[in-house]
Coordinates of C-alpha atoms in Angstrom, one line a residue:
X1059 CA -157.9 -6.4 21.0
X1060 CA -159.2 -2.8 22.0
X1061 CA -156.0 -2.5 23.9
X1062 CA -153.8 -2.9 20.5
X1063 CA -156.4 -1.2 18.8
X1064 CA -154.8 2.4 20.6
X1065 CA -151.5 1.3 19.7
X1066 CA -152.0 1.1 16.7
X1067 CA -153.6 4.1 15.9
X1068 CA -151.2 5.7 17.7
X1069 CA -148.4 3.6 15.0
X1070 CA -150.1 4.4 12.2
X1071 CA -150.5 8.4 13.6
X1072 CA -146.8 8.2 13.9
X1073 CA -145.9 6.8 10.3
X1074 CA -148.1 9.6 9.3
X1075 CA -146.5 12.1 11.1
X1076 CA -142.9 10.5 10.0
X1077 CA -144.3 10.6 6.2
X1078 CA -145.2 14.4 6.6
X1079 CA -141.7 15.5 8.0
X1080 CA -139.8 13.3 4.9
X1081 CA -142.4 15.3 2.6
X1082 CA -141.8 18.1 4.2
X1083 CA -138.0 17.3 4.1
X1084 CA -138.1 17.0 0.5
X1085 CA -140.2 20.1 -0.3
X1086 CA -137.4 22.3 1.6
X1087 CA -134.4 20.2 -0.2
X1088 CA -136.4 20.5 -3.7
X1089 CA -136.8 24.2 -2.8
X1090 CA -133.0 24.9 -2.1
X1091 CA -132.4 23.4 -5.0
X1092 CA -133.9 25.4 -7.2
X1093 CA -132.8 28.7 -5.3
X1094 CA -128.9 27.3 -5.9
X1095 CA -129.5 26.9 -9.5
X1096 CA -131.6 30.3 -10.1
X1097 CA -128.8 31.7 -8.0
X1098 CA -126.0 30.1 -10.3
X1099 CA -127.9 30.7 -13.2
X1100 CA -127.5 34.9 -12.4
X1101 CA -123.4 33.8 -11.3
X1102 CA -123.3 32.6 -14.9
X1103 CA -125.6 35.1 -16.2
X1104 CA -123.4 38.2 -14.5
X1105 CA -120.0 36.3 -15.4
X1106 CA -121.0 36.2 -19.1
X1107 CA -121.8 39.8 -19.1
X1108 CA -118.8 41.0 -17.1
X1109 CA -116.3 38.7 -20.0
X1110 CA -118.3 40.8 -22.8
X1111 CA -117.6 43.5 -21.8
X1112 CA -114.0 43.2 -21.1
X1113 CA -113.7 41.4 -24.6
X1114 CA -115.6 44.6 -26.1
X1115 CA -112.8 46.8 -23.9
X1116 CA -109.9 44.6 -25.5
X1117 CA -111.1 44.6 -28.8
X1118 CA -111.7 48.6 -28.5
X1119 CA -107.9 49.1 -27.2
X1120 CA -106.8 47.2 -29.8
X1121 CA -108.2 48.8 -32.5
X1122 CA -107.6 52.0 -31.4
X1123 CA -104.2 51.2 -31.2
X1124 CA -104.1 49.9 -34.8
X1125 CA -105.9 52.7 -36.1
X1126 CA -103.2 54.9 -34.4
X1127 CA -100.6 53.2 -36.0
X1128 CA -102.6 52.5 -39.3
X1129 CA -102.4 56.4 -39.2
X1130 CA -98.8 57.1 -38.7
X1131 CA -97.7 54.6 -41.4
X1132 CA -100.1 56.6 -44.0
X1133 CA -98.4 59.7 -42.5
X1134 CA -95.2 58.7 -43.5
X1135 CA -95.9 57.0 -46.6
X1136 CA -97.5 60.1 -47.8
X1137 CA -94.4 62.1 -46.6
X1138 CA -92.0 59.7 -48.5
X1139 CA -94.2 59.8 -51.9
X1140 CA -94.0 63.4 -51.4
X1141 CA -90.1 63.3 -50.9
X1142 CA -90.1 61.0 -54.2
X1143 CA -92.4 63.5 -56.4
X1144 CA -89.9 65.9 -55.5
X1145 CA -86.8 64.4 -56.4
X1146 CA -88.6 63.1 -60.2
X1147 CA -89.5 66.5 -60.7
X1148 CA -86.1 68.2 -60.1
X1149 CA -84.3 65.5 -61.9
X1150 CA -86.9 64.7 -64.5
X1151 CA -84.7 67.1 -67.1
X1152 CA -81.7 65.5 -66.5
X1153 CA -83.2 62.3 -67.0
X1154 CA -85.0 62.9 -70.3
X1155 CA -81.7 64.8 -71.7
X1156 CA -79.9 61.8 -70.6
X1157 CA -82.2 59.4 -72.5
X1158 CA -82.4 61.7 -75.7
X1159 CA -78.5 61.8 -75.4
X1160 CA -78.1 57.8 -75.4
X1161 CA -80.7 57.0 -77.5
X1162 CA -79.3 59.3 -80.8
X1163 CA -75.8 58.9 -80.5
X1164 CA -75.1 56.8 -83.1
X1165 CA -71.5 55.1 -82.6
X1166 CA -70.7 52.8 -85.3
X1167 CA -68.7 49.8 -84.2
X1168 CA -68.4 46.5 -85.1
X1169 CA -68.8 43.8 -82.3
X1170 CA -66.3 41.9 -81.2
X1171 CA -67.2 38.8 -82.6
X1172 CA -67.6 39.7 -86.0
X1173 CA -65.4 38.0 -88.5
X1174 CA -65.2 39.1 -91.7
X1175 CA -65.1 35.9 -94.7

């Protein structure tokens, strides 16, 4: 049995030394792992950042270009109210004579269906 005995020490050394690489094996698979997913985890993080700021960008345009045209309508409303104050003032006199003028003459007619009993 002393002969076996060797052999299977030298076995059991070699299991050992089979267990240690598979440890070892998974230590360096468990460590790239978590490398991948820090390293995806900055991906994400940098993606996010990057679509913020475009969004930000976008939304900056776009209200500067609505502000610009937001501006040009006021522009021209206040020119057309202008335009309108204007024309009421210089025809405000002919207006109010007008009204006087319809509202006192006084024509006395019978209407039209009127029958007299």
């Amino acid at each position: 049995m002393s002969a076996a005995a060797p052999g299977i020490e030298r076995l059991l050394a070699a299991e050992k030394n089979a267990a240690d690489m598979v440890k070892a094996a998974r230590n360096r698979k468990l460590k790239r792992l978590k490398e991948a997913r820090d390293e995806a985890e900055k991906e994400v993080a940098n993606f996010k950042t990057e679509l913020d700021r475009e969004a930000a960008n976008a939304a900056n345009q776009t209200s500067s270009g609505a502000s610009a045209a937001l501006a040009e309508i006021e522009k021209d409303t206040a020119i057309q109210i202008d335009e309108l104050n204007k024309l009421a003032a210089k025809n405000s006199d002919e207006v109010i004579t007008t009204l006087l003028k319809l509202v006192t003459k006084v024509d006395i007619k019978t209407h039209a269906n009127f029958e007299k009993k």
